[in-house]
Short mmCIF file of C-alpha atoms in Angstrom, two decimals:
data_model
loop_
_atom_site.label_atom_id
_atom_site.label_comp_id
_atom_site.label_asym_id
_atom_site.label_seq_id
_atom_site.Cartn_x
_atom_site.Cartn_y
_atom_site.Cartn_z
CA UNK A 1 0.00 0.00 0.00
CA UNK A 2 1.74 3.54 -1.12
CA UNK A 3 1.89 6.30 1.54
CA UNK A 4 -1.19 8.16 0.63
CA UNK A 5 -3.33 4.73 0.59
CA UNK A 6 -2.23 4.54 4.15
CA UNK A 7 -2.58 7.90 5.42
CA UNK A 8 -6.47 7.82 3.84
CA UNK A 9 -6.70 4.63 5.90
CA UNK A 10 -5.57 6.09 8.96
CA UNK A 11 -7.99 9.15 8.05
CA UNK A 12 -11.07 6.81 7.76
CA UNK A 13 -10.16 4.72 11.00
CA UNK A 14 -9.91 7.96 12.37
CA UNK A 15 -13.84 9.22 11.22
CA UNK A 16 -15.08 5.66 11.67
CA UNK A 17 -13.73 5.90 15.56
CA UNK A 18 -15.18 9.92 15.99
CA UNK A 19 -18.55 9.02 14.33
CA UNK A 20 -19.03 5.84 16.75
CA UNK A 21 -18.06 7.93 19.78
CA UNK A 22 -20.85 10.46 18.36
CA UNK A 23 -23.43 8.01 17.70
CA UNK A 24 -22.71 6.29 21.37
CA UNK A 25 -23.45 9.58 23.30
CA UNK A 26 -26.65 10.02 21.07
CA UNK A 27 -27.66 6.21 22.05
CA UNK A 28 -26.96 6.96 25.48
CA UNK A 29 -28.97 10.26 25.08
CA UNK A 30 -32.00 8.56 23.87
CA UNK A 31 -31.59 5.81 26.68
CA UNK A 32 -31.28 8.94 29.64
CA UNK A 33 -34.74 10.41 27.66
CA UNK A 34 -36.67 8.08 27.57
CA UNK A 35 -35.60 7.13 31.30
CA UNK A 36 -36.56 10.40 32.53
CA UNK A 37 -40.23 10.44 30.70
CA UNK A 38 -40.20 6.78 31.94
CA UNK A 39 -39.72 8.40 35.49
CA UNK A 40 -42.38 11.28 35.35
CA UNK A 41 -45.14 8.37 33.90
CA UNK A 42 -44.47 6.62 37.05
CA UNK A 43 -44.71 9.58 39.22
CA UNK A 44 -48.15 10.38 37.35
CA UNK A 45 -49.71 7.13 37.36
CA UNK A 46 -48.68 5.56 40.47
CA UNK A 47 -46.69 3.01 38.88
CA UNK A 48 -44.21 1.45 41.31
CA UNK A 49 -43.26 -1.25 38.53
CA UNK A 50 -42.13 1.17 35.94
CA UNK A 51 -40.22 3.00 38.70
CA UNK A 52 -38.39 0.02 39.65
CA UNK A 53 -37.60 -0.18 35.87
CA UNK A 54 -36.09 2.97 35.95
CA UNK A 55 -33.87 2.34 39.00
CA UNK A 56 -32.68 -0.68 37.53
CA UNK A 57 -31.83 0.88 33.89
CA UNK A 58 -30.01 3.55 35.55
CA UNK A 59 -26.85 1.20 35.95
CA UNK A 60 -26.49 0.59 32.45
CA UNK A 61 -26.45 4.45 31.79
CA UNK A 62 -23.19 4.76 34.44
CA UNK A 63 -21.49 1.65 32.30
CA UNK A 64 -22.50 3.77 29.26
CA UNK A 65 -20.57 6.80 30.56
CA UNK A 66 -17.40 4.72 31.12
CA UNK A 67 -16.83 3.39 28.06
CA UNK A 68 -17.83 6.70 26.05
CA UNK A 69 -15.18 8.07 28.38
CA UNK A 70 -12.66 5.46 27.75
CA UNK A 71 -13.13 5.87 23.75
CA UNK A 72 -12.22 9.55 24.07
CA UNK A 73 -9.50 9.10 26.07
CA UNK A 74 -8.33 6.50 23.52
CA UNK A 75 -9.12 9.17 20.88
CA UNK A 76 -7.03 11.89 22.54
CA UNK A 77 -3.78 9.18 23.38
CA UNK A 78 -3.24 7.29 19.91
CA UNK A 79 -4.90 10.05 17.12
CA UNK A 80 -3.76 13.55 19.02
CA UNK A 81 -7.09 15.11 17.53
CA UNK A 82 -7.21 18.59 16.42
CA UNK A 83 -8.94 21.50 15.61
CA UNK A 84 -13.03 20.65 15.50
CA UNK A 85 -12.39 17.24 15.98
CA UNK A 86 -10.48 17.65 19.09
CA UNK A 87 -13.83 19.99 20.38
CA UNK A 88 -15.66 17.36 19.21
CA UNK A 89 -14.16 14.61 21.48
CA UNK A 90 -13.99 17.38 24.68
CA UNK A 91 -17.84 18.19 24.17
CA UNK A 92 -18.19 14.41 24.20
CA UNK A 93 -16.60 13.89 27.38
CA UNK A 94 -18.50 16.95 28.85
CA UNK A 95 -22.27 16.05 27.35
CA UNK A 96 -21.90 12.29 28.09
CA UNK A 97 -20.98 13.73 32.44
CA UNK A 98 -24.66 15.58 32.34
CA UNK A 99 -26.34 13.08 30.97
CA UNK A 100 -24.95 10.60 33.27
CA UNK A 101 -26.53 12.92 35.95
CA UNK A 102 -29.93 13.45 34.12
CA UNK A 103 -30.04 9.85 34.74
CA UNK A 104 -29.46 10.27 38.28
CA UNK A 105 -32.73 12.86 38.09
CA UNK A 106 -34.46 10.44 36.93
CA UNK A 107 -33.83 7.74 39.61
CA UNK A 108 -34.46 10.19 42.07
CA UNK A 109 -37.62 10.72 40.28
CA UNK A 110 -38.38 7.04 40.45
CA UNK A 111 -37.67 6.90 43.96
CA UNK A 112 -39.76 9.51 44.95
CA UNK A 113 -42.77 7.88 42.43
CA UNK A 114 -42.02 4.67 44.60
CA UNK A 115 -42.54 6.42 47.91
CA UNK A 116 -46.15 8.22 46.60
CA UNK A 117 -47.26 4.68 46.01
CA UNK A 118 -46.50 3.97 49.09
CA UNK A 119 -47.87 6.70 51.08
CA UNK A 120 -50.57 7.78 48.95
CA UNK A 121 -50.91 10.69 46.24
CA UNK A 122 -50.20 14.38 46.83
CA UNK A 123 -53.51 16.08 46.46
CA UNK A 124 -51.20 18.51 44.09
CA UNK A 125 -48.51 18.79 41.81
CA UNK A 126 -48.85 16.25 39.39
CA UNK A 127 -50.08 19.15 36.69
CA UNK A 128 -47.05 20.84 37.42
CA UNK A 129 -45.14 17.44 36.83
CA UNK A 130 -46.66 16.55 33.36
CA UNK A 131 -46.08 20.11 32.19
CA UNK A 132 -42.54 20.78 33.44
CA UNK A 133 -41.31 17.39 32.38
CA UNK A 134 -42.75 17.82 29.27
CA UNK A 135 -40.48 20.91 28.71
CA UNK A 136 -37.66 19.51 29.84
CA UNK A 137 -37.79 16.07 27.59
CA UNK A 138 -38.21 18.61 25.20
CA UNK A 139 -35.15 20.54 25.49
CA UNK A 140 -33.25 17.35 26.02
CA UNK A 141 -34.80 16.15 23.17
CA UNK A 142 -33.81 18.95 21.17
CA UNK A 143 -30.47 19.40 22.23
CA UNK A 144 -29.56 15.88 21.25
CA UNK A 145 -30.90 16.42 17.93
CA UNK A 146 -28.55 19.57 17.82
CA UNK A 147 -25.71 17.61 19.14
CA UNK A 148 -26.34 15.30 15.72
CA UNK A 149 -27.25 17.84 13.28
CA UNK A 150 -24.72 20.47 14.90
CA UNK A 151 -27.51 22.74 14.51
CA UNK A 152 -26.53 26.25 17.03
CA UNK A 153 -29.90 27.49 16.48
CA UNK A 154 -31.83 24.68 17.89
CA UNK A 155 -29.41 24.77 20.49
CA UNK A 156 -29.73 28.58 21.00
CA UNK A 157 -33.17 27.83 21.48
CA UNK A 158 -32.60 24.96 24.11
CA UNK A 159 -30.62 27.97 26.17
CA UNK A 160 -33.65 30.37 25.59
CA UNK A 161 -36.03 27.43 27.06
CA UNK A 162 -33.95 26.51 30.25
CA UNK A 163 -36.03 30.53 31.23
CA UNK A 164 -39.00 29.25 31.26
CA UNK A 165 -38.66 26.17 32.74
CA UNK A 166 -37.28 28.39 35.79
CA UNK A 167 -40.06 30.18 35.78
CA UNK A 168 -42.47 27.49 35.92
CA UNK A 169 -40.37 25.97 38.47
CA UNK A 170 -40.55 28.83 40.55
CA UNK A 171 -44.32 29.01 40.68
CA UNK A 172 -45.44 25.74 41.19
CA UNK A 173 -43.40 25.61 44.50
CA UNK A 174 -44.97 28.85 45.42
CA UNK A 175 -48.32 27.09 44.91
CA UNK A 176 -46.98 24.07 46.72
CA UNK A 177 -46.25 25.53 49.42
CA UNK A 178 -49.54 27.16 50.32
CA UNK A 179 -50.85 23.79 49.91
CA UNK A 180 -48.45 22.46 52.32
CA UNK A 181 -49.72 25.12 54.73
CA UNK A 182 -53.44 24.19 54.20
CA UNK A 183 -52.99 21.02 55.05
CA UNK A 184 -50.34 20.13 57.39
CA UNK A 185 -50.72 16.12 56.80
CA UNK A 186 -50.08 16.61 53.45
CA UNK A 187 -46.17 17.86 53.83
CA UNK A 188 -44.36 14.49 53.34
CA UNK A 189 -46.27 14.29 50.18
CA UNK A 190 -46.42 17.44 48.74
CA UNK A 191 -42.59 17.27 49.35
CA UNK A 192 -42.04 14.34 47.61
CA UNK A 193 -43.66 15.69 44.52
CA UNK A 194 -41.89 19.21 45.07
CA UNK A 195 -38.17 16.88 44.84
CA UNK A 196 -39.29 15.72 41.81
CA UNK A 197 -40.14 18.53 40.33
CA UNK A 198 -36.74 19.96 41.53
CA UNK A 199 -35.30 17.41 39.50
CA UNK A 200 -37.15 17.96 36.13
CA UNK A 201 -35.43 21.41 37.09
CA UNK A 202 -32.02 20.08 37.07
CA UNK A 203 -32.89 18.56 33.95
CA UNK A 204 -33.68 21.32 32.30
CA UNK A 205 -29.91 22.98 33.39
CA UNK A 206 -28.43 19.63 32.44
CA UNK A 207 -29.93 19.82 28.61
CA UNK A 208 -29.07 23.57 28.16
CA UNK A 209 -25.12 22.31 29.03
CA UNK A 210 -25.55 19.93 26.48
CA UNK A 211 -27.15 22.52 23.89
CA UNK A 212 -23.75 25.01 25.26
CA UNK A 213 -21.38 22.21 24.14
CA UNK A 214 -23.26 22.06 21.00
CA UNK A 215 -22.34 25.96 20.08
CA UNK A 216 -19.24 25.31 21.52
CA UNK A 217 -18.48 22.59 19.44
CA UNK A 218 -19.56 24.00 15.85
CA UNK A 219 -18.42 27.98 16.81
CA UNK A 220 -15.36 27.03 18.76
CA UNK A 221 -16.55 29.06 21.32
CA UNK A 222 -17.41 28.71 25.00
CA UNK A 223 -20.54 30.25 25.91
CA UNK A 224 -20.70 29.26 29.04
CA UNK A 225 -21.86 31.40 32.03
CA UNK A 226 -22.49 34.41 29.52
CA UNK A 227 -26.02 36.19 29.44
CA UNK A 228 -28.78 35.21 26.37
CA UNK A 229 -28.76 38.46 24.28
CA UNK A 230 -24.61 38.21 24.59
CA UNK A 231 -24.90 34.60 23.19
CA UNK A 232 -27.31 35.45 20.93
CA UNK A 233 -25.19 37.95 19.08
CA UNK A 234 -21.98 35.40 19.10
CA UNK A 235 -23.89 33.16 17.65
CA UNK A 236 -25.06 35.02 14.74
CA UNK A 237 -21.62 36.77 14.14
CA UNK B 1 20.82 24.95 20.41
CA UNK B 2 21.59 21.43 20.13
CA UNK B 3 18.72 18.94 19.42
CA UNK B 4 18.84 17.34 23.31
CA UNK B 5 18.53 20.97 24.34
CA UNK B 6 16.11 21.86 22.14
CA UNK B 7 13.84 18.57 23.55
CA UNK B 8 14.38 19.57 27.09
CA UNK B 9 13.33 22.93 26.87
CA UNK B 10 10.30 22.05 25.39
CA UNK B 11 9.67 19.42 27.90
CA UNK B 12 10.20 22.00 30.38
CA UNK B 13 7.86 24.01 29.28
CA UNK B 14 5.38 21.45 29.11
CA UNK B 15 5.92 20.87 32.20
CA UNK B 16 5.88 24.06 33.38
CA UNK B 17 1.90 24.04 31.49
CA UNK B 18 0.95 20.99 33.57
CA UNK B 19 2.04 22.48 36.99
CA UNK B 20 -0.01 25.40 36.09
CA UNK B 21 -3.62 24.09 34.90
CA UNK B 22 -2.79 21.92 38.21
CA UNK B 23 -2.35 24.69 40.68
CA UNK B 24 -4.96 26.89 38.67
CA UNK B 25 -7.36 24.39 40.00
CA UNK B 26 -6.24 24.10 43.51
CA UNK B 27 -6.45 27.74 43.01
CA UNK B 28 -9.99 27.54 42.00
CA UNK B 29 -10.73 24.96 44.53
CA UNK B 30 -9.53 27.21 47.58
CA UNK B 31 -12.27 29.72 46.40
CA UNK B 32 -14.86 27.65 46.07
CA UNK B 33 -14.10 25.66 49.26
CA UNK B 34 -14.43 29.64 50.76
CA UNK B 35 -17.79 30.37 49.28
CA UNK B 36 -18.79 27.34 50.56
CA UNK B 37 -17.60 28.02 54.10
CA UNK B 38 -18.70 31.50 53.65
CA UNK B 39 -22.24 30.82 52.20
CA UNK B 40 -22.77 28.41 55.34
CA UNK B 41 -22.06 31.15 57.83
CA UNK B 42 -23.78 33.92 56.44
CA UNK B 43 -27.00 31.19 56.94
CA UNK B 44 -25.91 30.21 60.19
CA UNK B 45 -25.50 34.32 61.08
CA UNK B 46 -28.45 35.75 59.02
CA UNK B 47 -25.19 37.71 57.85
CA UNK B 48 -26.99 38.76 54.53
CA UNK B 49 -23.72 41.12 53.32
CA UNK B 50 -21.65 38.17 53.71
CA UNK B 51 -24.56 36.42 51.43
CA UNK B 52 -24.09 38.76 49.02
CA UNK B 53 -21.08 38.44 48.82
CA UNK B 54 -20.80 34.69 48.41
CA UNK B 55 -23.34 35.63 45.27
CA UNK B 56 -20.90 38.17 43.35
CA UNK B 57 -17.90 35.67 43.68
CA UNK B 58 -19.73 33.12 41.91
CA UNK B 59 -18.92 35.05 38.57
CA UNK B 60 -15.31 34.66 39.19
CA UNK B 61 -15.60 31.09 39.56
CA UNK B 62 -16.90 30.88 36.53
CA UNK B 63 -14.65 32.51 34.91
CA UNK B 64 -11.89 29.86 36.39
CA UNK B 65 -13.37 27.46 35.11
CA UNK B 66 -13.50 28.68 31.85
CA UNK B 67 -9.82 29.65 31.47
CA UNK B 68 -8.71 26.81 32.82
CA UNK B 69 -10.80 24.46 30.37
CA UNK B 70 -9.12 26.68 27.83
CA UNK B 71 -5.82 26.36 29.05
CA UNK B 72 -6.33 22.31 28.86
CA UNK B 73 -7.26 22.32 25.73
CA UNK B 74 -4.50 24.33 24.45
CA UNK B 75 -2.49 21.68 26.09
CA UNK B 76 -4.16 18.68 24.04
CA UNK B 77 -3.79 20.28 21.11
CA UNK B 78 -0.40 21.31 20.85
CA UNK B 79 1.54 19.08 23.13
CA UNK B 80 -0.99 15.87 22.58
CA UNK B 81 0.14 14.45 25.97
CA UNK B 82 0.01 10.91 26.68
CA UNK B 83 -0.27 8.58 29.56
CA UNK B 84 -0.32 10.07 33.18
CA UNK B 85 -0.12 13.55 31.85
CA UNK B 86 -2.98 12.86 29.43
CA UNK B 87 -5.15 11.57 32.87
CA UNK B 88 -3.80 15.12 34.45
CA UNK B 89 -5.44 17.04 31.93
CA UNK B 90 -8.72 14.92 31.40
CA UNK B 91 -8.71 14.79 35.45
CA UNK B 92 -8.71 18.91 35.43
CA UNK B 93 -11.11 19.11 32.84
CA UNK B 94 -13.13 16.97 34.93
CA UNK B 95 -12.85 18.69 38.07
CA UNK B 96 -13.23 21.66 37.51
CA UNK B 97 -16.93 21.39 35.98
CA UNK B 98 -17.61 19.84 39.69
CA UNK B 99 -15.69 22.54 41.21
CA UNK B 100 -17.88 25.15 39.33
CA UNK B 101 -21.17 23.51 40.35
CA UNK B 102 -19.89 23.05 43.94
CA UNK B 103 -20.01 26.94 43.36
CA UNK B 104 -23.61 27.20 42.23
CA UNK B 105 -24.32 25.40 45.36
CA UNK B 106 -23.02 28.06 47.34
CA UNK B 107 -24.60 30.58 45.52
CA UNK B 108 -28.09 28.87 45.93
CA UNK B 109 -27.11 28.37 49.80
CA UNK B 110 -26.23 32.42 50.40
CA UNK B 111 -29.48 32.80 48.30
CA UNK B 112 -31.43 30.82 50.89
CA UNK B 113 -29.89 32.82 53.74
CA UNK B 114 -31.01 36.15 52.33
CA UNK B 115 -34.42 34.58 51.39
CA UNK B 116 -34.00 34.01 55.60
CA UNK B 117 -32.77 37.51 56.57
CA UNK B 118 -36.01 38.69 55.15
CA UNK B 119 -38.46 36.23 56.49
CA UNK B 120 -37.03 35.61 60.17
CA UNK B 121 -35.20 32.29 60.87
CA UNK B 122 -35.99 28.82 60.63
CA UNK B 123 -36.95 27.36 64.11
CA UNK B 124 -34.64 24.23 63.50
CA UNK B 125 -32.06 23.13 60.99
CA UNK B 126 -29.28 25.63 62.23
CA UNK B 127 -27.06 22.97 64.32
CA UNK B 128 -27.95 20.51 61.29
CA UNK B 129 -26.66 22.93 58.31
CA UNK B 130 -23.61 23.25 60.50
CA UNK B 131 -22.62 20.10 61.17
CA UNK B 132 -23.35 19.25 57.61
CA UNK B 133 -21.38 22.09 56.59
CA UNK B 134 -18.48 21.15 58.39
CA UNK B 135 -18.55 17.74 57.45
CA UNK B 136 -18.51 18.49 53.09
CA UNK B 137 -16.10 21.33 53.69
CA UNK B 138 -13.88 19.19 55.29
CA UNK B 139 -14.06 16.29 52.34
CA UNK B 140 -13.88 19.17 49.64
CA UNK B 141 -10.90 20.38 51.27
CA UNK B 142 -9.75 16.88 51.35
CA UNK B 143 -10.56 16.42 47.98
CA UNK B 144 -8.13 18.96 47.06
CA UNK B 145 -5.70 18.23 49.36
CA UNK B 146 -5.39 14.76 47.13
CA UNK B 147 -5.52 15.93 44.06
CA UNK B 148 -2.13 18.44 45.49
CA UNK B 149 -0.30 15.33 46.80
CA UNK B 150 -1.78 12.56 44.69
CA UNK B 151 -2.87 10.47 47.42
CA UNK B 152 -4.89 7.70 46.78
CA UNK B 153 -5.67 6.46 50.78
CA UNK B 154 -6.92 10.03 51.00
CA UNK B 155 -9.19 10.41 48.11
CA UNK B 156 -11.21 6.73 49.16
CA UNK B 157 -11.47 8.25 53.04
CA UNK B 158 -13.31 11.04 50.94
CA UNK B 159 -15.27 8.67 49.02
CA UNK B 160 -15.99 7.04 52.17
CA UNK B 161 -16.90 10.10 53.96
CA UNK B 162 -19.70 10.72 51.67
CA UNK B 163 -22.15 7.56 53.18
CA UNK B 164 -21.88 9.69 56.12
CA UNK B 165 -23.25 12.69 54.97
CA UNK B 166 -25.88 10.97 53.37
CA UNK B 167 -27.10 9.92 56.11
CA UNK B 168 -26.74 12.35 58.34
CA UNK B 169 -28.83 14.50 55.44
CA UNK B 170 -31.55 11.72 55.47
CA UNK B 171 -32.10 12.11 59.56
CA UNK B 172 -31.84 15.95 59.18
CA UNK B 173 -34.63 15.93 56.87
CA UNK B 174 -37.07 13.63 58.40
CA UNK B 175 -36.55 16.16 61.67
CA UNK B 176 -37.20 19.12 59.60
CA UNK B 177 -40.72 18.04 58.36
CA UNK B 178 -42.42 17.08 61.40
CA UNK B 179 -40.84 20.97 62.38
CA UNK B 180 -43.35 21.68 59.70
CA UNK B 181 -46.25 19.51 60.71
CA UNK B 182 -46.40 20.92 64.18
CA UNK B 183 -46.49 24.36 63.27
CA UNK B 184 -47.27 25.09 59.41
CA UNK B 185 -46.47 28.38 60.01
CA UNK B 186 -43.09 27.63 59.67
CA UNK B 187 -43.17 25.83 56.20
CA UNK B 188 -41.58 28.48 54.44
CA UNK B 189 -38.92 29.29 56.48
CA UNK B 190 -38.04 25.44 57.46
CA UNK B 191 -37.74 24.90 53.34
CA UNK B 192 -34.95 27.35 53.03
CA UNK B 193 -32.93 25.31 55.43
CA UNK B 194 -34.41 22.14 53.63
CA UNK B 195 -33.12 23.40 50.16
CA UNK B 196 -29.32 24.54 52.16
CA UNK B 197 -28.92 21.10 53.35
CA UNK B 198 -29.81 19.78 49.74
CA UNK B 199 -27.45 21.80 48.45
CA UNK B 200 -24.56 20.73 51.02
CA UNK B 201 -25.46 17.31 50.46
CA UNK B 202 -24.56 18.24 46.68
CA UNK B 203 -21.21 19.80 47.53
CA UNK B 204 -20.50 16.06 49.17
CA UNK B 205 -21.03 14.40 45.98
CA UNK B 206 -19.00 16.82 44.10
CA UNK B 207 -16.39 16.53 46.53
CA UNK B 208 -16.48 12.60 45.86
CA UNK B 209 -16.71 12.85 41.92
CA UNK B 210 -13.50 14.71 42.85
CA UNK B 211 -11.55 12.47 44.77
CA UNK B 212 -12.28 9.65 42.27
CA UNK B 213 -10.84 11.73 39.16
CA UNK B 214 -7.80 11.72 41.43
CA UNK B 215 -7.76 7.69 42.32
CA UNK B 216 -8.18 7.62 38.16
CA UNK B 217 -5.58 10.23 37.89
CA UNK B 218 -3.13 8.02 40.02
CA UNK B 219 -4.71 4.26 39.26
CA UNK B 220 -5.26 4.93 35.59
CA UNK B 221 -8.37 3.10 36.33
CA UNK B 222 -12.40 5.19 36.31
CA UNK B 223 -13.63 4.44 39.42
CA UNK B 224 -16.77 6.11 38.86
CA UNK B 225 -19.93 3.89 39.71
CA UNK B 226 -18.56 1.26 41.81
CA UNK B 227 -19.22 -0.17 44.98
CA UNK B 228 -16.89 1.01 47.85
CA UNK B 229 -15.62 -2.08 49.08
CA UNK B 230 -14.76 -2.92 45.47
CA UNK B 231 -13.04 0.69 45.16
CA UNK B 232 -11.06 -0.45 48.48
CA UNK B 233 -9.98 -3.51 47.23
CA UNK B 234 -8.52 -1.65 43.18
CA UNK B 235 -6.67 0.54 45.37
CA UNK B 236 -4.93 -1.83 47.34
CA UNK B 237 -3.87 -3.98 44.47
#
């Protein structure tokens, strides 16, 4: 084989390993989404089974991390990456770290779902639940699809969502509270639902990191811990 | 310059590049291990200027983080390390994203004890939130003290530690709600300290994802997701 036969060989190797690495943190994305809508349907319907299913598939998502991470570390030590493909492997190794702990929302989700079956519902909350999580699969949703498109705009708008879900956040616990304070014997439960909803919260940050690795990944640019109308106006330079 | 000379000096700068990002994040670490202690006081004090200022810091903990990440990928690209120096940088990169949300924790915690100043203190939690306190300060500070000196035996008591707080977290809060069943009045108020001790229970787990990068800095072996008496037994082989 002459030189340039085996360089493109390298060179394709090289894209093979990078696109599997890629198309493992999406896998493990879709895994950690459908876990955490798994988790709010158990919350909402009282299903202790599905729960448990959630608790148990949350093991495979921490093996999933480790061997993500061990591919870019062999990425980085035998093909010295560089340029976008060396962003690409860092925003890998970031993205696949808050998606390990979306999965760890969504246990905690579980766990609380487990407890309401066993004490009984919350007489509130559970709107609040469907709604929130729905934004939050949402943006996690869509920031995964930006991660494989390397679409900044859809990731833009993950950022701009992360607002809102704050918001919504914020209110609902106002409106828990006063329920709490209603009805004393309802605290344990009420508070149950309130960590849950904390969570879906968390979420919400987690997928607007991912959508931030995203822009960092295509621009070259961090964009982290700088305001929207700032990143905004990077973004379209 | 001869060619030997020409080798070393790089080297030696390298070098040099490694000690830095290093004590850039001890560096970082010792702030954040502040606003930490700090943020804990000011709610122990109902000191709301010291609250405050736990809140403006934040930004230049951010900013760490952000030039540091910078500096280690600056590193990857243009010296493409290998071996233990690739696990220093990849351990860094790590850390410091913990390191930076160990500082949102504190912010959230000062923003609790001004939320406090306003609405008069919690009837309980106070002795909690500082026991608590001390006890993830101390393993954060541990942490760190690790990561300096690479030791191993160190970084599992850290690891170890964390079972503790746990618990100790899991006692505080069943306390704290029947505060809040016998006098609803309270709810409000006993939250704040509900959502501090969250948060310090966070800084624990941050302080553990810590001392295992520095186990896989020094093992070359992710001990993420393991039990602990298997983590006792890798370290001692």
């Amino acid at each position: 084989m002459d030189k340039d036969g085996h360089t493109h060989h390298i060179s394709q190797q090289f894209n093979d390993e990078l696109e599997r690495v890629r198309s493992h943190l999406l896998e493990m994305g879709g895994l950690v989404e459908s876990q955490v809508t798994d988790a709010v349907h158990a919350l909402l319907e009282a299903d202790s089974a599905r729960a448990e299913a959630v608790r148990t598939n949350d093991k495979r998502i921490n093996s999933m991390e480790l061997s993500i991470d061990e591919e870019c570390i062999r990425i980085l030590a035998r093909r010295q990456p560089a340029a976008s493909d060396l962003r690409l492997v860092i925003a890998v190794t970031k993205g696949i770290t808050d998606l390990e702990r979306v999965g760890d929302e969504a246990r905690k989700i579980a766990e609380q779902a487990i407890q309401l079956c066993e004490s009984g519902q919350s007489p509130k909350g559970y709107v609040e639940a469907r709604h929130i999580g729905g934004l939050v699969v949402r943006m996690l949703h869509e920031a995964l699809d930006a991660f494989a498109r390397q679409d900044v705009d859809m990731a833009l708008s993950v950022v701009e969502q992360d607002k809102r879900v704050d918001m919504e956040y914020a209110s609902a616990m106002r409106e828990l509270v006063t329920v709490m304070m209603e009805d004393p014997r309802t605290i344990s439960r009420v508070l149950s639902i309130m960590w849950s909803l904390r969570s879906l919260e968390r979420v919400g940050d987690h997928a607007r990191n991912l959508a931030e690795y995203v822009i960092y990944l295509v621009k070259g640019e961090d964009v982290r811990h700088i305001g929207l109308q700032e990143l905004a106006s990077k973004i379209k330079s």
